[in-house]
Every structure is written in C-alpha cells, then in structure tokens.
mmCIF file of C-alpha atoms and ligand atoms in Angstrom:
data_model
loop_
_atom_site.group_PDB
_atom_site.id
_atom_site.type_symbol
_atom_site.label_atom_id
_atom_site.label_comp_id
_atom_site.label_asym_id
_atom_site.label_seq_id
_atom_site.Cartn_x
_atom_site.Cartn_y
_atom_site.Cartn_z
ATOM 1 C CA UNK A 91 24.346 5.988 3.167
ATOM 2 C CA UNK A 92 20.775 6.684 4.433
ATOM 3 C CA UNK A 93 20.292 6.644 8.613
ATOM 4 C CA UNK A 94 19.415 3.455 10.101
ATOM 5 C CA UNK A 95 15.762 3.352 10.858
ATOM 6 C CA UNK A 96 14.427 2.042 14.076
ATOM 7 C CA UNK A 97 10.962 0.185 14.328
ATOM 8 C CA UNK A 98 8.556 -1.461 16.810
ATOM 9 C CA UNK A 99 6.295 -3.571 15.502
ATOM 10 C CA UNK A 100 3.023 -4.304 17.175
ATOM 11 C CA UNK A 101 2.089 -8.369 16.451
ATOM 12 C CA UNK A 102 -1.176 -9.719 18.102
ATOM 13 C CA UNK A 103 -0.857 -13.121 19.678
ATOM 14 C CA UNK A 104 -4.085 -13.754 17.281
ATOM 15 C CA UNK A 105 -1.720 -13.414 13.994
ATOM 16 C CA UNK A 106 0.067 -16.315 15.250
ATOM 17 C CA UNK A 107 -2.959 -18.586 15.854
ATOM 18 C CA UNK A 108 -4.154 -20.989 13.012
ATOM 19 C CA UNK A 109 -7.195 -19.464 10.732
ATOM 20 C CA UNK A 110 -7.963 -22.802 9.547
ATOM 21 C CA UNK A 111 -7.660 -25.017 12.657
ATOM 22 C CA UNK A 112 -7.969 -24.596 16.608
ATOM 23 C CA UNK A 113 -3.871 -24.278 16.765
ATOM 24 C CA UNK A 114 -2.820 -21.947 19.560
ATOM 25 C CA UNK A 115 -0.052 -21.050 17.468
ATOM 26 C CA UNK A 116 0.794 -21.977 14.011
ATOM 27 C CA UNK A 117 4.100 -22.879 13.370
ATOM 28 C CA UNK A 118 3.523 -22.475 9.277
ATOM 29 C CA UNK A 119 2.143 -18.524 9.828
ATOM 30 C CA UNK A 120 4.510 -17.569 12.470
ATOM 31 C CA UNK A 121 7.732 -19.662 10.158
ATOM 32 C CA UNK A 122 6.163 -16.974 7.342
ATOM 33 C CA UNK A 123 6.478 -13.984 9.397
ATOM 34 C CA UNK A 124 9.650 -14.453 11.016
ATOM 35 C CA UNK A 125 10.797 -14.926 7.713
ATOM 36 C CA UNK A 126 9.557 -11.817 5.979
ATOM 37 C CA UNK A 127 11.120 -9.856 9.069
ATOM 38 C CA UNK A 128 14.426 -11.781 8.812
ATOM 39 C CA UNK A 129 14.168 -10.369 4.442
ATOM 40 C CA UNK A 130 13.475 -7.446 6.062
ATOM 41 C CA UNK A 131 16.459 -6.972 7.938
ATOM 42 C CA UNK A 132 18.760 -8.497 5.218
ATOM 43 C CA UNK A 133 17.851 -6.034 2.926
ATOM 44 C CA UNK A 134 16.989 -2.907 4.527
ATOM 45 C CA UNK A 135 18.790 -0.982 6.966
ATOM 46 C CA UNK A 136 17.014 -1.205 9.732
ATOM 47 C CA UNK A 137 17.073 -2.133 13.514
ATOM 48 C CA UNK A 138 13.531 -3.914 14.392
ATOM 49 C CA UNK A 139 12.071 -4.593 18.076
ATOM 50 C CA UNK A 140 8.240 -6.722 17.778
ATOM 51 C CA UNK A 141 6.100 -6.327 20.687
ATOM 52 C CA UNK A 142 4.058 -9.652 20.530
ATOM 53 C CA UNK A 143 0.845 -9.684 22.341
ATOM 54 C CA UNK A 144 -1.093 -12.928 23.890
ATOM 55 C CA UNK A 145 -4.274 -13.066 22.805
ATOM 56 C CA UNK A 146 -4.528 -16.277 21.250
ATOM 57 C CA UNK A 147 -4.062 -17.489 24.954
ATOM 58 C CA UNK A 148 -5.653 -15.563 27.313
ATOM 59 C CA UNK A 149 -7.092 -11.751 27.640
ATOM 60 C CA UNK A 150 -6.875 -10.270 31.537
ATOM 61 C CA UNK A 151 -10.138 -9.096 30.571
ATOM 62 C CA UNK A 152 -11.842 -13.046 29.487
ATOM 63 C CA UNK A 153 -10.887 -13.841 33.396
ATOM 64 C CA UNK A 154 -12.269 -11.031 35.035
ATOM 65 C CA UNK A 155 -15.028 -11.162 33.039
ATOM 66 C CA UNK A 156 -15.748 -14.664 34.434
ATOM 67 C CA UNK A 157 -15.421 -13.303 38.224
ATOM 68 C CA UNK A 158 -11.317 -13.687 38.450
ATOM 69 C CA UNK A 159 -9.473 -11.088 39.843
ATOM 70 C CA UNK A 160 -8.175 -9.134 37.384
ATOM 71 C CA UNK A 161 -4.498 -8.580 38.196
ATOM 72 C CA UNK A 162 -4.286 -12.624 38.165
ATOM 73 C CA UNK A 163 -5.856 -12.325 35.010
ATOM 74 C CA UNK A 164 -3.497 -10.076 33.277
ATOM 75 C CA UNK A 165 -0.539 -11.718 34.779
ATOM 76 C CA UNK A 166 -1.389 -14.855 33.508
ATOM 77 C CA UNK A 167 -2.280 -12.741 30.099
ATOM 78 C CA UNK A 168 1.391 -11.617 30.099
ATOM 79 C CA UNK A 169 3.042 -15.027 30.414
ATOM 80 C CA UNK A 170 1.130 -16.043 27.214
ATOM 81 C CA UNK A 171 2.802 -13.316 25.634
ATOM 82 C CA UNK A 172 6.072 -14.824 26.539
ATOM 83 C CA UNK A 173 4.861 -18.372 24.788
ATOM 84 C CA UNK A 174 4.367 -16.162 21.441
ATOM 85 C CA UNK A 175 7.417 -14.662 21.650
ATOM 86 C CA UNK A 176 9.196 -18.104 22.627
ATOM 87 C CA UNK A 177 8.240 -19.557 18.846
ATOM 88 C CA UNK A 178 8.834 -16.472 17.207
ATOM 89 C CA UNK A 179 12.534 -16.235 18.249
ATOM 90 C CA UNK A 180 12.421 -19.925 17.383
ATOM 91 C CA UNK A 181 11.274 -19.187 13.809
ATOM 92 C CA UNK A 182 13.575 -16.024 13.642
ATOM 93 C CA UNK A 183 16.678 -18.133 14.579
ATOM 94 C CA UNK A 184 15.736 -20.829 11.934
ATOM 95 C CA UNK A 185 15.890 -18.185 9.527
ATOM 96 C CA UNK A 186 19.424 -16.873 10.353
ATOM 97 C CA UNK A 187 18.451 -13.880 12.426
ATOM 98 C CA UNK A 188 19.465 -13.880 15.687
ATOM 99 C CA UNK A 189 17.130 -12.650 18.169
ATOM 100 C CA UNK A 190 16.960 -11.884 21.913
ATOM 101 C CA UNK A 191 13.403 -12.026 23.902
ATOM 102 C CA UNK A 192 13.271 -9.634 26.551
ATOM 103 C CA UNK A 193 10.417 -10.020 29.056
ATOM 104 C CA UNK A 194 8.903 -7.770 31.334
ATOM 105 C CA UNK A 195 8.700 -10.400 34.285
ATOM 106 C CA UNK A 196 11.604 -11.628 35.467
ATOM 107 C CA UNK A 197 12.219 -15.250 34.293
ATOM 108 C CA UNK A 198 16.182 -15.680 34.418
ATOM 109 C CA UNK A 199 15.613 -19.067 32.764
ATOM 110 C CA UNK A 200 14.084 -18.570 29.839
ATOM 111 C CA UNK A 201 15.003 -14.879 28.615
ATOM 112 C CA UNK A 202 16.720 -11.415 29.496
ATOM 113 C CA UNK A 203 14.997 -9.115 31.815
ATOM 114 C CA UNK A 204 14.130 -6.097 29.612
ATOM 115 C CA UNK A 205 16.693 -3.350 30.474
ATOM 116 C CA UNK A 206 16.281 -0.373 27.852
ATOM 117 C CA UNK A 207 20.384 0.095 27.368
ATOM 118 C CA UNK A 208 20.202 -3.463 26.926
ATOM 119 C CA UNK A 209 17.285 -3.387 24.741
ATOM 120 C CA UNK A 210 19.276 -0.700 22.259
ATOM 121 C CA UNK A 211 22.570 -2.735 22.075
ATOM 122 C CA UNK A 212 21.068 -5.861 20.481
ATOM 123 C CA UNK A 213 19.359 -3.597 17.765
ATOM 124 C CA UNK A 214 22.449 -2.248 17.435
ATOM 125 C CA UNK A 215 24.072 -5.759 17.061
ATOM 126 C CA UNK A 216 21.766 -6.549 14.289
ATOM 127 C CA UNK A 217 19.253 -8.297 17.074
ATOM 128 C CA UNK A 218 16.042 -8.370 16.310
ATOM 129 C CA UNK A 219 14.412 -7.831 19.975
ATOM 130 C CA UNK A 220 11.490 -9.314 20.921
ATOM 131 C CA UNK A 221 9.756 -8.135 23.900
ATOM 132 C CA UNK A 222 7.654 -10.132 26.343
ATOM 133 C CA UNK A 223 5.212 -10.069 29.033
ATOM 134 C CA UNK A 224 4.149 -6.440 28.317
ATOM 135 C CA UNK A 225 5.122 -3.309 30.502
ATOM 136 C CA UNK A 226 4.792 -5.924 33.311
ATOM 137 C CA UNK A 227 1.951 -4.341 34.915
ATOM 138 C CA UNK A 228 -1.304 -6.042 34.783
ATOM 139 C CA UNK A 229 -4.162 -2.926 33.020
ATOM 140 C CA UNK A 230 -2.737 -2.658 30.473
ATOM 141 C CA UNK A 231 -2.074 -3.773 26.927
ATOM 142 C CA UNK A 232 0.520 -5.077 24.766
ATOM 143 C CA UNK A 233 -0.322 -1.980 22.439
ATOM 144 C CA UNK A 234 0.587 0.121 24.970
ATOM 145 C CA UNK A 235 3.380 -1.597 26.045
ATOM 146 C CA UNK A 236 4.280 -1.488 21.930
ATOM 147 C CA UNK A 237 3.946 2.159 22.391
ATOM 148 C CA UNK A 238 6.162 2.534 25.575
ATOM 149 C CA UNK A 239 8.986 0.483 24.365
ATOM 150 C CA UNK A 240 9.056 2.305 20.712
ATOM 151 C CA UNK A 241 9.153 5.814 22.770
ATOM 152 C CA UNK A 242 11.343 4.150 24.968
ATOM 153 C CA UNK A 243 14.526 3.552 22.283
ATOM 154 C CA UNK A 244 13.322 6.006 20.338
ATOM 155 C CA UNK A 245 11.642 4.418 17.642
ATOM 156 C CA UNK A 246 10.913 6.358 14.344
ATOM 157 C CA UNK A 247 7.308 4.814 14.432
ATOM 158 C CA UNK A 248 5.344 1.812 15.603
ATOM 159 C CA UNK A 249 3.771 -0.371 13.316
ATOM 160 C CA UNK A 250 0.234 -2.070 14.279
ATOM 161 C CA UNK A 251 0.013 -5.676 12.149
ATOM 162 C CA UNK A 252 -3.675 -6.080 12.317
ATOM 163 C CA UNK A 253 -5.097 -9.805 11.527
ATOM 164 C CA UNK A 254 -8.906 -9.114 11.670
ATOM 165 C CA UNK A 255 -8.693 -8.351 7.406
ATOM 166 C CA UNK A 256 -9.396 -4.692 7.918
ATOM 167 C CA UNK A 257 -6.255 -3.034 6.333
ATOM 168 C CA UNK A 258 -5.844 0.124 8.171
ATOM 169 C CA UNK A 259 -7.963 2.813 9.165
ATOM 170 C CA UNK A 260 -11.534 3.139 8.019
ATOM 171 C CA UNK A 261 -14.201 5.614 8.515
ATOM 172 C CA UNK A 262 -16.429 3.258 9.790
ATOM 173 C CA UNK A 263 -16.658 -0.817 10.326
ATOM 174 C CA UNK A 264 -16.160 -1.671 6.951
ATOM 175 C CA UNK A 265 -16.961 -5.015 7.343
ATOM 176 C CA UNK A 266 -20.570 -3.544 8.795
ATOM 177 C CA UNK A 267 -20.425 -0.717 6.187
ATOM 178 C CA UNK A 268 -20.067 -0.905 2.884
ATOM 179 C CA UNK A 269 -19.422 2.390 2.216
ATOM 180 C CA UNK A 270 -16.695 3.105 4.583
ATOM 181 C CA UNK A 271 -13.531 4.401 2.883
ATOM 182 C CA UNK A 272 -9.998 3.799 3.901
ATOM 183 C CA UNK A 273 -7.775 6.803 5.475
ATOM 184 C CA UNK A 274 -4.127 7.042 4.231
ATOM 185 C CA UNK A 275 -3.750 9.386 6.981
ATOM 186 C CA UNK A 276 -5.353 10.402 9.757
ATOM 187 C CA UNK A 277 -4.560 12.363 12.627
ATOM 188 C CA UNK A 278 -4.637 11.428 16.466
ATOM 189 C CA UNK A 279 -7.430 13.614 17.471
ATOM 190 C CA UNK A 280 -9.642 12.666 14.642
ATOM 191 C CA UNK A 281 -9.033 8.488 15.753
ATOM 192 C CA UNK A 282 -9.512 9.874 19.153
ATOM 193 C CA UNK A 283 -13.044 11.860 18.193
ATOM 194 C CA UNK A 284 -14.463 9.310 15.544
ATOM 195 C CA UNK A 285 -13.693 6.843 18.201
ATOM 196 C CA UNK A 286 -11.754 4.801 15.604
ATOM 197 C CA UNK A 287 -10.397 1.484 17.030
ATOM 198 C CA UNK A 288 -6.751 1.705 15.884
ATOM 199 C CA UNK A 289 -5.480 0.650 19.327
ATOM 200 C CA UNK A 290 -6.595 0.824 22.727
ATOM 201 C CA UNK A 291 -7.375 4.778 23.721
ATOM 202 C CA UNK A 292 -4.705 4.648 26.391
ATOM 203 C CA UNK A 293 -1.663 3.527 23.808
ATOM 204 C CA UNK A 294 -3.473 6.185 21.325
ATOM 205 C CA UNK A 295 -2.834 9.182 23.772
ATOM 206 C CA UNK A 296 0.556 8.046 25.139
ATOM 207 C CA UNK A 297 1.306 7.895 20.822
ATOM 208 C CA UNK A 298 0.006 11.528 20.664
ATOM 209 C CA UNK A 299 1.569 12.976 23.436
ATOM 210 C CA UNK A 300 4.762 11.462 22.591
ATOM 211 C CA UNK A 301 4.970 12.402 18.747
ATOM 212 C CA UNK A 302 5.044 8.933 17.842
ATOM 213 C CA UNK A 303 3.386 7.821 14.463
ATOM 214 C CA UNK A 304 1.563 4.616 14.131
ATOM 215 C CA UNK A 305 1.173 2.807 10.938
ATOM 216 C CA UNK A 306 -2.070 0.690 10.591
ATOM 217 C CA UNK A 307 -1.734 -2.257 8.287
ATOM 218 C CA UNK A 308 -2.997 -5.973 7.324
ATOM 219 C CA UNK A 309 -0.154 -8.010 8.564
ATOM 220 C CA UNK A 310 -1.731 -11.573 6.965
ATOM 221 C CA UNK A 311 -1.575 -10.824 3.799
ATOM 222 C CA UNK A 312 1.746 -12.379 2.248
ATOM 223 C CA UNK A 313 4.756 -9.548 0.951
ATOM 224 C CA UNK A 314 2.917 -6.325 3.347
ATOM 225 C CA UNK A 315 4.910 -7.102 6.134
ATOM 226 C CA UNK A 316 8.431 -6.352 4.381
ATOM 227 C CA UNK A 317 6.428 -3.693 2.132
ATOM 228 C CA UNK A 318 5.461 -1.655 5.835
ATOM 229 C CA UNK A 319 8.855 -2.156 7.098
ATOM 230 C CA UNK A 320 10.320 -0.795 3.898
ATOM 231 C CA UNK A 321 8.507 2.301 4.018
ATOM 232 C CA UNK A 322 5.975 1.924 1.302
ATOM 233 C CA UNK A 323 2.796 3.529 1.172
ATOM 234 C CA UNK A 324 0.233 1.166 2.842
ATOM 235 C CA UNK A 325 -2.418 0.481 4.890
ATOM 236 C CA UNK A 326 -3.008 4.187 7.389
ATOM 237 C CA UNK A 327 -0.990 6.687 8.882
ATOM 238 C CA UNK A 328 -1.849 8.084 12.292
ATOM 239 C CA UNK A 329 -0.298 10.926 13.115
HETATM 240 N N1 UDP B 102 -1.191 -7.645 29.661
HETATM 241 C C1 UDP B 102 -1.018 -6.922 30.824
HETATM 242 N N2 UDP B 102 -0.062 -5.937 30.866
HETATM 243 C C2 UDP B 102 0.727 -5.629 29.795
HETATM 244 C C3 UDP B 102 0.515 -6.346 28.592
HETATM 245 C C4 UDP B 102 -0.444 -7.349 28.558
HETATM 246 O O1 UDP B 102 -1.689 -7.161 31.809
HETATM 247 O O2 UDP B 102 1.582 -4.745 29.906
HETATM 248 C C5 UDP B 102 -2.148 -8.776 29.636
HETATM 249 C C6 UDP B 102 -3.603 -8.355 29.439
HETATM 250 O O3 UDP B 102 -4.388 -9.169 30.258
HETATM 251 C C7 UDP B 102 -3.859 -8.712 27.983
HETATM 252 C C8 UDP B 102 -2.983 -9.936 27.782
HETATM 253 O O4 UDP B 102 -1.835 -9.665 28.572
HETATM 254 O O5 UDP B 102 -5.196 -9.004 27.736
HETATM 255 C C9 UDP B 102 -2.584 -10.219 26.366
HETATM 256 O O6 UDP B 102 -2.155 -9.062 25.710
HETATM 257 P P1 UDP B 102 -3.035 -8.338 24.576
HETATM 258 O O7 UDP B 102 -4.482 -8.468 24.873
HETATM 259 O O8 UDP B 102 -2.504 -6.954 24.416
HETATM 260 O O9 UDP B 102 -2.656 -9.221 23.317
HETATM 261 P P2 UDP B 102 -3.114 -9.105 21.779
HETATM 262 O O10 UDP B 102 -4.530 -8.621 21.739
HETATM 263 O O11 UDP B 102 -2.210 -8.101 21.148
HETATM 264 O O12 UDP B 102 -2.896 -10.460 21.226
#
C-alpha cells in the first residue's frame, strides 16, 4: 500500500461563478467540481484540503481602489470567501463526502474556527477540509493563504485550478502571444525573474522558501481536476 498523499488545492471564487450568465455562483459548475473531488477521494488515496478564494464577490483591492479603506475591503473580501466555501461543502455533502469548512474569522455559527490539529484530524477522518476567510488578515491573498495552510499540515504540494483558459505556465501571455509555449516545469526563480503570473509574488516566495511545489493547471475543463489530483502529468510544475 502506497502513502497517503496530502493536497491543498487552490480554487478561485471566479471558477465558481457562471461563464454564461451574471450568477455569483453556479450551482451546475460548483455541483461538477465537488463531484470530481468527491471521485477523487473515492478512488485515490488521498487526504484533500481546497482553499477557495472570493473573487467572484469582492477583491480588497476593487474597494480600495474606489477610495475604501483597505482593511474593510479585504475583510469584507474574506467573508465572500466563506459564501464559496458555504456551497461547496453543500455540493460536497450532496455527493457523499463529508466535509468540514474551517474559517479564518471566527463565526461559531456557521463553521469551525480553523485550528491546524483540528484541520489534520478531519483529513485524517476522510474530511475533505475546506478553508475559509483566508489567513484572516486583510493584505493578503487566498493564494497565499493556499500556500500557508498546505505548509501548514504539511501538504505534498498545492495545486493552483486556474479558470482564465490558460492551462499552466507559459512563457509569455499566450492569449497575447501566439508563440508562447507551455512549461511542464519550471523553477521558482525563473517564475520569479520572467515575472510569470502563477500566483501572487508573495505566495510564490513563501512556496520557495518552504520547498513546496505548485502545480499550475486548467481547472474548467471537465476530467483535469481528478487527472491533477491523481498525479498525472498536466498543466506546469513549479518547483
Ligand atoms: N483576503 C484577505 N486576506 C486573506 C485572503 C483573502 O484580505 O487572507 C481578501 C482580499 O481582499 C481578496 C479577497 O479576500 O481580494 C478574495 O480573495 P482572492 O482575491 O484571493 O480570491 P480569488 O482571486 O482566488 O477568487
């Protein structure tokens, strides 16, 4: 019997929004996602924490942009998180997996405070975790809270579901650039020099510094999801 692996995956609050309408959140994409991760974790051994991001709601950035102050901003940035994460523990549960959201914020009423022991013992329970709100500090973003929490319970490697149709890593914009090619691997430094948008700089660094590899992949398209989590050969390595 192999080890069980560990995984944090990275979800934007944008995968979860309609492409086709104005829908906040699409109950249809995010019922198709929960159930590729609850596949997932009925066929592979494998313990699986998402970090979902809020994007689709609000950016702490959008606010202060527009004169707000930009701690309000991200706070109210990390309770849309906890919205996402709300319907995909709904969807999860629907599909037989149990889940537990653990926020960042204290909210007694709606979910567990994250506590990391805590955190470890529903993977180990066959939970899939889903964590909320962040880090809980306003500057700063879900993908480095993704990173934290995957160096945190010691996570094998995070995995970034992008939704933008760019699947992984490219030398340049490809969608600007027709000739830009796709990396299967790449390290840190060279994301860090090329100034390659993987992630935000700050959750790039904290990846590098902790020894923590990143996989880059197209989360929309149908199947990729369950093919990253099993291990295949998709999409970019960072490391
Ligand atoms: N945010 C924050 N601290 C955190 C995580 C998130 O302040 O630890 C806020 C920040 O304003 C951010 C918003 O929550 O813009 C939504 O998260 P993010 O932009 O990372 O979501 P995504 O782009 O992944 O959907």
């Amino acid at each position: 019997m192999g080890e069980t692996r560990r995984i944090v995956l990275k979800m934007s609050g944008e995968a979860l929004a309609s492409s086709a309408s104005d829908e906040t959140i699409d109950a249809g994409v995010v019922e198709r996602l929960a159930g590729e991760i609850a596949q997932a974790r009925s066929e592979l051994d494998l313990q699986l924490a998402v970090m979902v991001g809020g994007g689709n709601i609000w950016r702490g950035t959008t606010g202060a942009g527009a004169g707000m102050d930009r701690a309000t901003s991200d706070t109210m940035g990390m309770l849309g998180t906890v919205i996402n994460a709300l319907a995909l523990q709904d969807a999860l549960e629907h599909h037989g997996q149990a889940t537990r959201v653990l926020t960042a914020v204290h909210m007694a009423e709606v979910a567990e405070p994250y506590i990391r022991r805590r955190a470890i013992r529903h993977l180990e329970k066959d939970r899939v975790v889903v964590f909320a709100a962040g880090m809980g500090n306003p500057f700063f973003t879900t993908d480095t809270s993704a990173a934290l929490r995957a160096a945190e319970i010691e996570a094998e490697i995070l995995l970034k579901g992008t939704h933008g149709g760019v699947d992984g890593v490219y030398s340049a914009d490809p969608k600007v650039d027709p000739t830009a090619t796709r990396y299967e691997e790449i390290s840190f430094m060279e994301v860090v020099s090329k100034d390659l948008r993987v992630m935000d700089l700050t959750a790039i660094t904290f990846c590098k510094d902790n020894g923590l590899p990143i996989l880059v992949f197209d989360l929309m398209t149908e199947g990729n999801l369950l093919c990253a989590l099993s291990g295949e050969q998709i999409g970019t390595l960072v490391r």
